[in-house]
Coordinates of C-alpha atoms in Angstrom, one line a residue:
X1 CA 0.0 0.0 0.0
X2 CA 2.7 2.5 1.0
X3 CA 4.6 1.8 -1.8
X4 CA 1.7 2.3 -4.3
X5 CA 1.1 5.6 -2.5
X6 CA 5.1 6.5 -3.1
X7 CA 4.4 5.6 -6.9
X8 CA 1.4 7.6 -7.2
X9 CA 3.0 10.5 -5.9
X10 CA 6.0 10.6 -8.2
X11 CA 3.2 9.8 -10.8
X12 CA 1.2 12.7 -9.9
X13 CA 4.7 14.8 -9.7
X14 CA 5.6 13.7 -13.5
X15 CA 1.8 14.6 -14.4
X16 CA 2.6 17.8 -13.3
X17 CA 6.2 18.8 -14.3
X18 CA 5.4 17.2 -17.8
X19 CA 2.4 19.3 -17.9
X20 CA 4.0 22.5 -17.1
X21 CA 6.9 21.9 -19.7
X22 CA 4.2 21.0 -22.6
X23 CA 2.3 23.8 -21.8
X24 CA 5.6 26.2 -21.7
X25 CA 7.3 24.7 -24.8
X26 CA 4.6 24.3 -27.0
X27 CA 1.2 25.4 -26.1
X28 CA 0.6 29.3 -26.5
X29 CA 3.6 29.6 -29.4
X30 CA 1.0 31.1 -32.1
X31 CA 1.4 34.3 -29.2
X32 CA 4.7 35.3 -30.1
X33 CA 3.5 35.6 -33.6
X34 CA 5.6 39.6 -33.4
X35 CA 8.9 37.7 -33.3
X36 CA 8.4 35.0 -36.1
X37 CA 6.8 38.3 -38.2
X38 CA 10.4 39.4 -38.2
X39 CA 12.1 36.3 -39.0
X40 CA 9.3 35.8 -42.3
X41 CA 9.7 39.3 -43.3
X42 CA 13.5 38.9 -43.8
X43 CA 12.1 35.5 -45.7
X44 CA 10.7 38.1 -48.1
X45 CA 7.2 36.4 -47.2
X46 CA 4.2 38.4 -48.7
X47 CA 7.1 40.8 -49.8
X48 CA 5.5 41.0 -53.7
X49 CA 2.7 43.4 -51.8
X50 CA 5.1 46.4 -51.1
X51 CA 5.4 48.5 -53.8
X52 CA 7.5 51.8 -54.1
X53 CA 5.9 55.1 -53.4
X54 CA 7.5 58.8 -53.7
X55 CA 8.3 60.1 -50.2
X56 CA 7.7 63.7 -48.7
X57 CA 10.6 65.2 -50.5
X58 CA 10.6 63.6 -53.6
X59 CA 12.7 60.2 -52.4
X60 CA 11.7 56.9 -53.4
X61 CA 10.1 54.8 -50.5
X62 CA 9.1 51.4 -50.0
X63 CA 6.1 51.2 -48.7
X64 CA 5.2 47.8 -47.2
X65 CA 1.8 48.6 -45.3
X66 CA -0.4 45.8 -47.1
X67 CA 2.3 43.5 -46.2
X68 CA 1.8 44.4 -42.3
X69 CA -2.0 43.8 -43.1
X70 CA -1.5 40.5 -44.9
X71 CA 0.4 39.4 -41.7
X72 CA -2.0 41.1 -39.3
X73 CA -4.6 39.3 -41.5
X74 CA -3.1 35.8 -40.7
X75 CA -2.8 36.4 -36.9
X76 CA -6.5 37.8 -36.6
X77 CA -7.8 34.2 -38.1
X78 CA -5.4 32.0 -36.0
X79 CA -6.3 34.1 -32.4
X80 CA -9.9 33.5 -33.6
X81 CA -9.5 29.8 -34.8
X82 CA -7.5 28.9 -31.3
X83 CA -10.6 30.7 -28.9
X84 CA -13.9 30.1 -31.5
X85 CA -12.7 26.3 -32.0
X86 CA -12.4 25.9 -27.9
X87 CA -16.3 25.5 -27.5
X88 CA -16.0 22.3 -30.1
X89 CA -12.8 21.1 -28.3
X90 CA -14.6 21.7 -25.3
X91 CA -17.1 19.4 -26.0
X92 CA -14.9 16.4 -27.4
X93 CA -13.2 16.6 -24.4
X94 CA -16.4 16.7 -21.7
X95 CA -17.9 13.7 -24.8
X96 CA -14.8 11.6 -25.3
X97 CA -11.9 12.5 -22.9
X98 CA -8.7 13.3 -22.6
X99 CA -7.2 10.9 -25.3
X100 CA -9.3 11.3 -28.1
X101 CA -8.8 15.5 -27.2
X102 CA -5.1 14.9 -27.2
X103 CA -4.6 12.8 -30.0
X104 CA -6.2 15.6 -32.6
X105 CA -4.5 18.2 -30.9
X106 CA -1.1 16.4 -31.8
X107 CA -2.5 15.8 -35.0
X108 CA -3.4 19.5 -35.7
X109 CA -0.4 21.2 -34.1
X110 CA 2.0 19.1 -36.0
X111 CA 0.3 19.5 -39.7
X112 CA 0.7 23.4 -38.4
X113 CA 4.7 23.1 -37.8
X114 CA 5.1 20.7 -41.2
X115 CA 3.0 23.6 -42.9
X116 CA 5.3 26.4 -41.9
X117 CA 8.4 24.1 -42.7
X118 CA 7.7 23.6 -45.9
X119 CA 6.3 27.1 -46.4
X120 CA 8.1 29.4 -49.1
X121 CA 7.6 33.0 -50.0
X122 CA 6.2 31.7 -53.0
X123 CA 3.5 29.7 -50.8
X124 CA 3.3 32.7 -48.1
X125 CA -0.7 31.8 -48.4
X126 CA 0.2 28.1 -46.4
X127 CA 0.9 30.5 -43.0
X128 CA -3.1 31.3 -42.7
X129 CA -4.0 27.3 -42.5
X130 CA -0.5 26.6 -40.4
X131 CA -1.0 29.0 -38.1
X132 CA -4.5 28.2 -37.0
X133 CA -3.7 24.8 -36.7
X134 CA -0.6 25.6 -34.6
X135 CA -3.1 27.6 -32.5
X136 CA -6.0 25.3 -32.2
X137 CA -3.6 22.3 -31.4
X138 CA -2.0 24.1 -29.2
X139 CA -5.3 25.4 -27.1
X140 CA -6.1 21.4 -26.8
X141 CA -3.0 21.2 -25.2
X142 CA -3.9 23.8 -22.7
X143 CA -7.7 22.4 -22.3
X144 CA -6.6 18.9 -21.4
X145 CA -3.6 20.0 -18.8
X146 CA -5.7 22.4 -16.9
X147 CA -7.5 19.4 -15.4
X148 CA -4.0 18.5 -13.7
X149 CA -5.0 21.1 -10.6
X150 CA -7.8 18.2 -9.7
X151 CA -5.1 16.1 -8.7
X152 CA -4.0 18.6 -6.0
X153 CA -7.1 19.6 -3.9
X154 CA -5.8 23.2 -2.2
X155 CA -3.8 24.4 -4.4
X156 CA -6.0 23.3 -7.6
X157 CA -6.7 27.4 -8.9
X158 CA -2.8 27.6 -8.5
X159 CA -1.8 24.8 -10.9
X160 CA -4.6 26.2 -13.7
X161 CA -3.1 29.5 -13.2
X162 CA 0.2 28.4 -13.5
X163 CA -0.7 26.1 -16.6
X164 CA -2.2 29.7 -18.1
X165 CA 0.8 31.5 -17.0
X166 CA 3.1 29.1 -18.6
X167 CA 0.4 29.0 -22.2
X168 CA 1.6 32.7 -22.2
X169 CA 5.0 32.5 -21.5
X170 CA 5.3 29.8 -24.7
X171 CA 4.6 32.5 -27.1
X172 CA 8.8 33.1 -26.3
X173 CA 9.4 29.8 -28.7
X174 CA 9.2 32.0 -31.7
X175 CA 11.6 34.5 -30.3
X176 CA 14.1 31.6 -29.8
X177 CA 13.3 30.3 -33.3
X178 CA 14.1 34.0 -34.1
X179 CA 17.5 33.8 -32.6
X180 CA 18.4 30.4 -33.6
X181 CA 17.5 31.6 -37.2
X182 CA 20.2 35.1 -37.0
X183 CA 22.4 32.4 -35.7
X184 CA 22.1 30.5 -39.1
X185 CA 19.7 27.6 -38.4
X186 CA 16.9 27.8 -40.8
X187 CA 13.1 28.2 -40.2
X188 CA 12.6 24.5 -41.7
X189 CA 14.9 22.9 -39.6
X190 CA 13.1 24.5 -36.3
X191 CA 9.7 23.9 -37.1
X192 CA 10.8 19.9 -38.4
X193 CA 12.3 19.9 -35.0
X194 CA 8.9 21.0 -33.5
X195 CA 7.1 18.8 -35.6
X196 CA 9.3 15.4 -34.0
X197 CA 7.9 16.6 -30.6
X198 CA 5.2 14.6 -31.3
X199 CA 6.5 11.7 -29.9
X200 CA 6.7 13.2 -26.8
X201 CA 3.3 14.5 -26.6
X202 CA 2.1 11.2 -27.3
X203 CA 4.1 9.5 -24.4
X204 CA 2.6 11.9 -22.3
X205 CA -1.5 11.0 -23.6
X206 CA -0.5 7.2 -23.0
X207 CA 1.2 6.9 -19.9
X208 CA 0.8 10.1 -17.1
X209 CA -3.1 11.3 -18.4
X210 CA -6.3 9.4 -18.1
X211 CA -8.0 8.3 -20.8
X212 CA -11.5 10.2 -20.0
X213 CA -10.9 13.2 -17.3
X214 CA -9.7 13.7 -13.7
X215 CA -12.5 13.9 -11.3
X216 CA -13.0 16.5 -8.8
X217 CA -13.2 16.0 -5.8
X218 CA -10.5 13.1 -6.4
X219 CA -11.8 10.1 -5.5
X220 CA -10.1 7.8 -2.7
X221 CA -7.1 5.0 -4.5
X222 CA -7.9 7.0 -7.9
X223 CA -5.3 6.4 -10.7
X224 CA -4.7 6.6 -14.2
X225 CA -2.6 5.9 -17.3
X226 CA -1.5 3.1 -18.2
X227 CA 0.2 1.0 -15.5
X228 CA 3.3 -1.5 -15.6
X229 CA 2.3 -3.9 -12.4
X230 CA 0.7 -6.8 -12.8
X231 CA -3.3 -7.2 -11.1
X232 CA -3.9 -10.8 -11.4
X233 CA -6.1 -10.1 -7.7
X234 CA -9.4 -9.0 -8.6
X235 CA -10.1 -9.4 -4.9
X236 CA -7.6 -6.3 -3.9
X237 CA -9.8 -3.6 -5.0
X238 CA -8.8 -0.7 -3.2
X239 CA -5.0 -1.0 -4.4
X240 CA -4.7 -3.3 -7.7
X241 CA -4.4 -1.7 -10.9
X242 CA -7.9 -3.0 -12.3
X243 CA -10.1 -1.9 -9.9
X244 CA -8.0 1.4 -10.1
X245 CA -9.0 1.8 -13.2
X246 CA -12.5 1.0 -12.5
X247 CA -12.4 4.0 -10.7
X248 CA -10.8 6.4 -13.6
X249 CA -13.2 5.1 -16.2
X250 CA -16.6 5.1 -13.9
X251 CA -19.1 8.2 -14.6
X252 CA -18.6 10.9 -12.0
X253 CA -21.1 12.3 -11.3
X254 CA -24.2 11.6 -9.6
X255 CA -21.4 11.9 -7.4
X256 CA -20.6 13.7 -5.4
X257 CA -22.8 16.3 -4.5
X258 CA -25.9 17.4 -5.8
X259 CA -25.0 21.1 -5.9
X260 CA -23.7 19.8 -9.4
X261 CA -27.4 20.1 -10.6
X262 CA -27.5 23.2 -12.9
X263 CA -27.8 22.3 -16.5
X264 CA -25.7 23.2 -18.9
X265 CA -28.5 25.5 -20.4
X266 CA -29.0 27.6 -17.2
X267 CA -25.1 28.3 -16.9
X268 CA -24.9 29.5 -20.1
X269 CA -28.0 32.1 -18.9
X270 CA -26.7 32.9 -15.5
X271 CA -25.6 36.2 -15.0
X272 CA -22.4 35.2 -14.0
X273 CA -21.4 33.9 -17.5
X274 CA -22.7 36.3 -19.2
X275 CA -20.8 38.9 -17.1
X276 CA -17.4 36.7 -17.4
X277 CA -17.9 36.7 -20.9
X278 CA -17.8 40.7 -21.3
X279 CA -14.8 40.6 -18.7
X280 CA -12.7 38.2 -21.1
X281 CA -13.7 39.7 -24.3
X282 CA -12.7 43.8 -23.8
X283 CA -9.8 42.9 -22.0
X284 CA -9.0 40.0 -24.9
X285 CA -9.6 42.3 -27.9
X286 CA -7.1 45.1 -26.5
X287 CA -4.2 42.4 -26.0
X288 CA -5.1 41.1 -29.5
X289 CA -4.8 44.4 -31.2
X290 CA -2.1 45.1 -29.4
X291 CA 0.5 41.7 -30.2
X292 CA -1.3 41.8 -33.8
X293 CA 0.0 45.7 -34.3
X294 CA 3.4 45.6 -32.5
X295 CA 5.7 45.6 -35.3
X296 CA 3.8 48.4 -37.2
X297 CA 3.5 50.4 -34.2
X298 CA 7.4 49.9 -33.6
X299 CA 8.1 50.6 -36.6
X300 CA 6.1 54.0 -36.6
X301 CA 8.4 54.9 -33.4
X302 CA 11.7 54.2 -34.1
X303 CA 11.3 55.2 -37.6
X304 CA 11.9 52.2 -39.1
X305 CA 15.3 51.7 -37.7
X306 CA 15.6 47.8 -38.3
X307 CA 18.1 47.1 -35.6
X308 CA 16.2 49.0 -32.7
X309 CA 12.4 47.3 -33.6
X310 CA 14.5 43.9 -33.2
X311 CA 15.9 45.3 -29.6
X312 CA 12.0 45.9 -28.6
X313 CA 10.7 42.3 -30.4
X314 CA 13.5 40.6 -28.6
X315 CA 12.5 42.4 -25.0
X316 CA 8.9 42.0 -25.6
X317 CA 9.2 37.9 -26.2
X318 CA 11.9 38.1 -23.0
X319 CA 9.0 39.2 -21.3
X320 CA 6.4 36.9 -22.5
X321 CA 8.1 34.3 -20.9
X322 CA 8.1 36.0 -17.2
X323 CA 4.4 34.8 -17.5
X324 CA 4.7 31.7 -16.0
X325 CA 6.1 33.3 -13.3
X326 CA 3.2 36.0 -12.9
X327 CA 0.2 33.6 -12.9
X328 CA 0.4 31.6 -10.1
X329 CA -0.1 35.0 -7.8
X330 CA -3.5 35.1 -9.5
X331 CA -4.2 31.5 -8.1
X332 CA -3.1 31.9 -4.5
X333 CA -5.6 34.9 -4.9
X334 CA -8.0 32.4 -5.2
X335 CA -6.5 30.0 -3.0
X336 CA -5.8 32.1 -0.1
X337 CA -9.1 30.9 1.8
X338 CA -7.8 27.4 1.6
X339 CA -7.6 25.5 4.9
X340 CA -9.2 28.3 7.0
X341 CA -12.1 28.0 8.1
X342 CA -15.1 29.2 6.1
X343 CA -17.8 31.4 7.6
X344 CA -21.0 30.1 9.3
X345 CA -22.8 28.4 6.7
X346 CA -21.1 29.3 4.3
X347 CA -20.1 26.7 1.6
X348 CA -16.9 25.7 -0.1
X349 CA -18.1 26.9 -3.4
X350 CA -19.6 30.4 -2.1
X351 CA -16.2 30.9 -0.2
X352 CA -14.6 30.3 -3.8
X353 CA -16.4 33.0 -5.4
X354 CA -15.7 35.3 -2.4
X355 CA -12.2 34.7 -2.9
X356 CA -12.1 35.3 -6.7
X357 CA -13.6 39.1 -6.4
X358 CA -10.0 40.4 -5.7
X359 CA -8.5 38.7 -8.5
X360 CA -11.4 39.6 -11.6
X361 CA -10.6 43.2 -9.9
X362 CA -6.9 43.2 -10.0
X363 CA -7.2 41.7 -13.6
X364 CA -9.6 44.4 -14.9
X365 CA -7.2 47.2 -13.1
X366 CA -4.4 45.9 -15.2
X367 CA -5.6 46.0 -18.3
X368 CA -6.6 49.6 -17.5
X369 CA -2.9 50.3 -16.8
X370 CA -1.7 48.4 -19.9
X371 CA -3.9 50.4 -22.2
X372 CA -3.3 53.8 -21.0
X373 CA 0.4 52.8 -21.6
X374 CA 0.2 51.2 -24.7
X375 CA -1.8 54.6 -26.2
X376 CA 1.3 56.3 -25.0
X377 CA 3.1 57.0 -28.0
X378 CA 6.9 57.5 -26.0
X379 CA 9.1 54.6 -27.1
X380 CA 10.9 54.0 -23.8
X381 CA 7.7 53.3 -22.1
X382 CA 6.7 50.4 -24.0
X383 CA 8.9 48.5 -21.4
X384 CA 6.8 49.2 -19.1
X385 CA 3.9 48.4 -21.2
X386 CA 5.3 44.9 -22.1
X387 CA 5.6 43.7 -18.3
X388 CA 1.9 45.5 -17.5
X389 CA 1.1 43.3 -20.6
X390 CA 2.6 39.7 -19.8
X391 CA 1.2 40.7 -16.3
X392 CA -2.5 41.0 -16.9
X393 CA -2.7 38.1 -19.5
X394 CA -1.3 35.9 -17.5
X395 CA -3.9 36.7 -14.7
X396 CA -6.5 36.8 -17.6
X397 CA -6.0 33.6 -19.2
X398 CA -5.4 32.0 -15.7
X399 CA -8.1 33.7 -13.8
X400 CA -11.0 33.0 -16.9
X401 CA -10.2 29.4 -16.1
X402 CA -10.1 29.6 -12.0
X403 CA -13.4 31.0 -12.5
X404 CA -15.2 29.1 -14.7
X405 CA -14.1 26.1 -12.6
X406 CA -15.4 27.3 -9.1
X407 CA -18.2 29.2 -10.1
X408 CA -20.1 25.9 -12.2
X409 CA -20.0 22.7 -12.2
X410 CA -17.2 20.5 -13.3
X411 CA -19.0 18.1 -15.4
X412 CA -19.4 21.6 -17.8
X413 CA -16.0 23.0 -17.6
X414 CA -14.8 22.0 -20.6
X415 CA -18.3 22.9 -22.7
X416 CA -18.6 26.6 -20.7
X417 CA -14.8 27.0 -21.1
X418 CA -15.5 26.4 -24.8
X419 CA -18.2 28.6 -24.8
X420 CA -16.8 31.4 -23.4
X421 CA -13.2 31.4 -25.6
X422 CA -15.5 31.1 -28.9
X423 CA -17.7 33.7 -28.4
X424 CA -15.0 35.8 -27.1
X425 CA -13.3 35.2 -30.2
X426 CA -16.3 36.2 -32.0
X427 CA -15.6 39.8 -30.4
X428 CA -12.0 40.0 -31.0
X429 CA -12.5 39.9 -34.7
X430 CA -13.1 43.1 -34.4
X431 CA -9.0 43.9 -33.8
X432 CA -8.9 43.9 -38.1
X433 CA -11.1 46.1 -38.4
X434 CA -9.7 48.5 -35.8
X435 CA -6.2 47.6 -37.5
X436 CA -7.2 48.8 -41.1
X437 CA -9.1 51.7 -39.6
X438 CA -5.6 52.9 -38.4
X439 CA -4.2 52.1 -41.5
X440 CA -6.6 53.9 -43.4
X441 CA -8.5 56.6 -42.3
X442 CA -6.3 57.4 -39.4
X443 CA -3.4 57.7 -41.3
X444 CA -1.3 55.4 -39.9
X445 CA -2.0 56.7 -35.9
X446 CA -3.4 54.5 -33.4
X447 CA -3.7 57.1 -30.5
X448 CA -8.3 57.4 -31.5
X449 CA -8.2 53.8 -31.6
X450 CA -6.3 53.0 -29.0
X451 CA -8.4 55.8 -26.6
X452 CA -11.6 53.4 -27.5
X453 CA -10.5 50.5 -26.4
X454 CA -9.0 51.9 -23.2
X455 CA -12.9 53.2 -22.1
X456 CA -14.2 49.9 -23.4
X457 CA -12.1 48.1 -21.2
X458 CA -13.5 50.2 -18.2
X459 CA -17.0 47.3 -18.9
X460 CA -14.6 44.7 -17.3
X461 CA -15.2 46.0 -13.5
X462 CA -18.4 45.2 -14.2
X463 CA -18.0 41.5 -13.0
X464 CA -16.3 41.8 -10.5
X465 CA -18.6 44.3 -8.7
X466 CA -21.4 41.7 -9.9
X467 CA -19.6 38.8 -8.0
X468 CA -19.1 41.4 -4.8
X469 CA -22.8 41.9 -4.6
X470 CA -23.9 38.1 -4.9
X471 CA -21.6 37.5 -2.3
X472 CA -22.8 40.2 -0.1
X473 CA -26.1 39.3 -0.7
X474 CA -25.4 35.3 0.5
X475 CA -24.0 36.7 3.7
X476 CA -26.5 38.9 4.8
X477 CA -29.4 36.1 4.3
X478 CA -27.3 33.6 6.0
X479 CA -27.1 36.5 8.8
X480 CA -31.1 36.7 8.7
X481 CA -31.5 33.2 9.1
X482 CA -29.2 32.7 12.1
X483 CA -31.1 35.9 14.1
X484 CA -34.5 34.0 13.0
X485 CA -33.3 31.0 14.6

């Protein structure tokens, strides 16, 4: 028995650590789409759409704005591809499980990095199919690691925020492609590489996830994967492998507590969602403009000096990867109530939500900050707005997740999650738009545009104020209903 404990928890450990490194390595890469921009335009890809135009004093210029918009073109469709295709992906994985989720994601993120390898300037048209692929296999990645945290009780909103965190910090893998390529290895050769990975993800599917989902609450002697050990006693159940497995693959649900009654219908209604949903989309559609403009906009303020727009790509993907460090303070926001005790009839889950206000606040405050500095047009400040940036996604990403898991029932996290990224997505189609508006009638200057989405993002403290209330309003009835008594 001991020993099978000691097994399970270096299991558990390797579930984890694995996790974390997929999710770091691989998942969120289509996010650091402003550093491979800069390794494809010195590919010459979509380079047959600038054309030469007659500067201000008569010089010849080269003026490559419909090649910015080709490329902004291509990142609009894979942002939207990765969050509309969740709510599908969301359902295959609450239908089917985690292997059948897993095994198209490797499928789909591999055809993505084959696609760009054997890409060409010629074929600058295959980056709009290989990049939503890359960003679709990549988000099933993400889907089917969050449920990790279920295998750690307490600290569960920590490990989905650190999974988040670490999905951000992965957009840094095109910035190392980017230096690995001025170092002389070619784009094929790193996205081949990328492609072999596959392997890896597999041994991962087979051997430390289950084959449907992790429960939560976890179940006593629960296991999962596929084990080496023999169970030849069918009499053992509590500790031999088959019974174990009896466990993983039993329904879980009438389960456990029938709080867990809410249809999936009414969740979708509730004004918690529909409140989330606004949260996640203003704050989504300003970071989406923003990483889908960077290059242009850097451009515009050093003045097209090559050398110093690759000093601010490099230091903006340097920071991207600083988000795996950031997210986790979002879940021990939530988490901080663990293991205290909760107030008078309170329950677990109401005690949850209490705990979440501060985080949906801090997240919405953030992205208030990032705004106003990224409608600053001062070129040394964009530092500053590239931490403020990795900052609030991170809590974002993370805390959209947290939430959706302790304010409805498990058994619909994976369809609501869905829900949520793809109609979110739905909204942040409107950052092309917005991008040829600057392009066009703007004249090239953000700062109108910009100003908009910096009021718009003001909606976010909405929810949190709506989550404040509910909260408030559970207390005081429980306060009622102990002076009645």
């Amino acid at each position: 028995m001991a020993g099978l404990g000691n097994s399970m928890v270096v299991k558990r450990g390797l579930t984890f650590a694995t996790g974390l490194l997929e999710c770091l390595c691989f998942a969120g890469a289509v996010f650091g789409w402003a550093s491979l921009v800069f390794v494809l335009k010195t590919e010459d890809y979509f380079s047959y759409l600038c054309v030469n135009t007659t500067g201000v004093n008569g010089t010849k210029v080269l003026d490559c704005s419909e090649q910015d918009e080709q490329f902004s073109l291509v990142f609009t469709i894979a942002s939207f591809m990765n969050n509309f295709l969740t709510l599908p992906n969301g359902f295959l994985f609450d239908r089917f499980g985690t292997t059948v989720a897993r095994l198209l994601g490797i499928f789909l993120y591999t055809m993505g990095t084959m696609m760009v390898a054997f890409s060409a300037p010629a074929l600058s048209n295959l980056l709009f199919p290989a990049l939503s692929l890359l960003a679709v296999g990549g988000m099933l990645f993400l889907i089917t690691n969050m449920q990790v945290g279920n295998l750690f009780g307490s600290h569960r909103s920590t490990i989905i925020t650190l999974y988040n965190g670490a999905f951000d910090s992965s957009s840094a893998l095109f910035l190392v492609i980017k230096l690995l390529h001025e170092a002389g290895i070619s784009l094929q050769a790193s996205f081949l590489f990328l492609s072999a990975c596959g392997v890896i993800h597999l041994l991962r599917t087979f051997f430390l996830l289950p084959r449907k989902s992790i429960p939560y609450p976890l179940p006593d002697h629960y296991t999962y994967g596929i084990t080496c050990g023999k169970s030849n006693s069918s009499e053992s159940h509590t500790v031999n492998g088959i019974a174990q497995r009896t466990i993983e693959d039993a329904p879980i649900s009438k389960d456990i507590n029938k709080k867990e009654e809410r249809t999936f219908r009414e969740c979708c209604l509730s004004r918690f969602f529909l409140w989330h949903l606004v949260w996640l989309s203003v704050m989504q559609l300003r970071h989406y403009l923003f990483i889908g403009t960077l290059n242009p906009m850097l451009q515009r303020l050093t003045a097209g000096e090559p050398s110093l727009v690759s000093q601010y790509i490099n230091a903006f993907a340097i920071t991207q990867m600083c988000g795996v460090l950031c997210a986790p303070w979002n879940g021990l926001i939530m988490d901080r109530h663990k293991g205290k005790a909760p107030a008078a009839g309170e329950t677990e889950q109401e005690a949850d939500l209490r705990a979440s206000v501060l985080s949906l606040f801090l997240t919405a405050l953030q992205c208030l900050l990032f705004s106003i500095c990224a409608s600053t047009p001062y070129l040394p400040l964009q530092y500053i707005t590239f931490i403020l940036q990795v900052l609030n996604r991170s809590f974002l990403y993370g805390g959209n997740a947290a939430f959706i898991s302790v304010a409805f029932p498990s058994c619909h996290f994976g369809k609501l999650y869905g829900l949520v990224m793809a109609l979110s997505a739905v909204f942040s189609v409107l950052q092309y738009p917005c991008f040829a508006l600057v392009k066009g009638a703007l004249g090239g200057d953000p700062l109108y545009v910009n100003i908009g989405l910096t009021l718009l993002s003001l909606l976010a403290f909405i929810h949190p104020l709506s989550v404040y209330l509910h909260c408030r309003s559970l207390a005081s009835q429980r306060v009622k209903t102990k002076v009645i008594n």
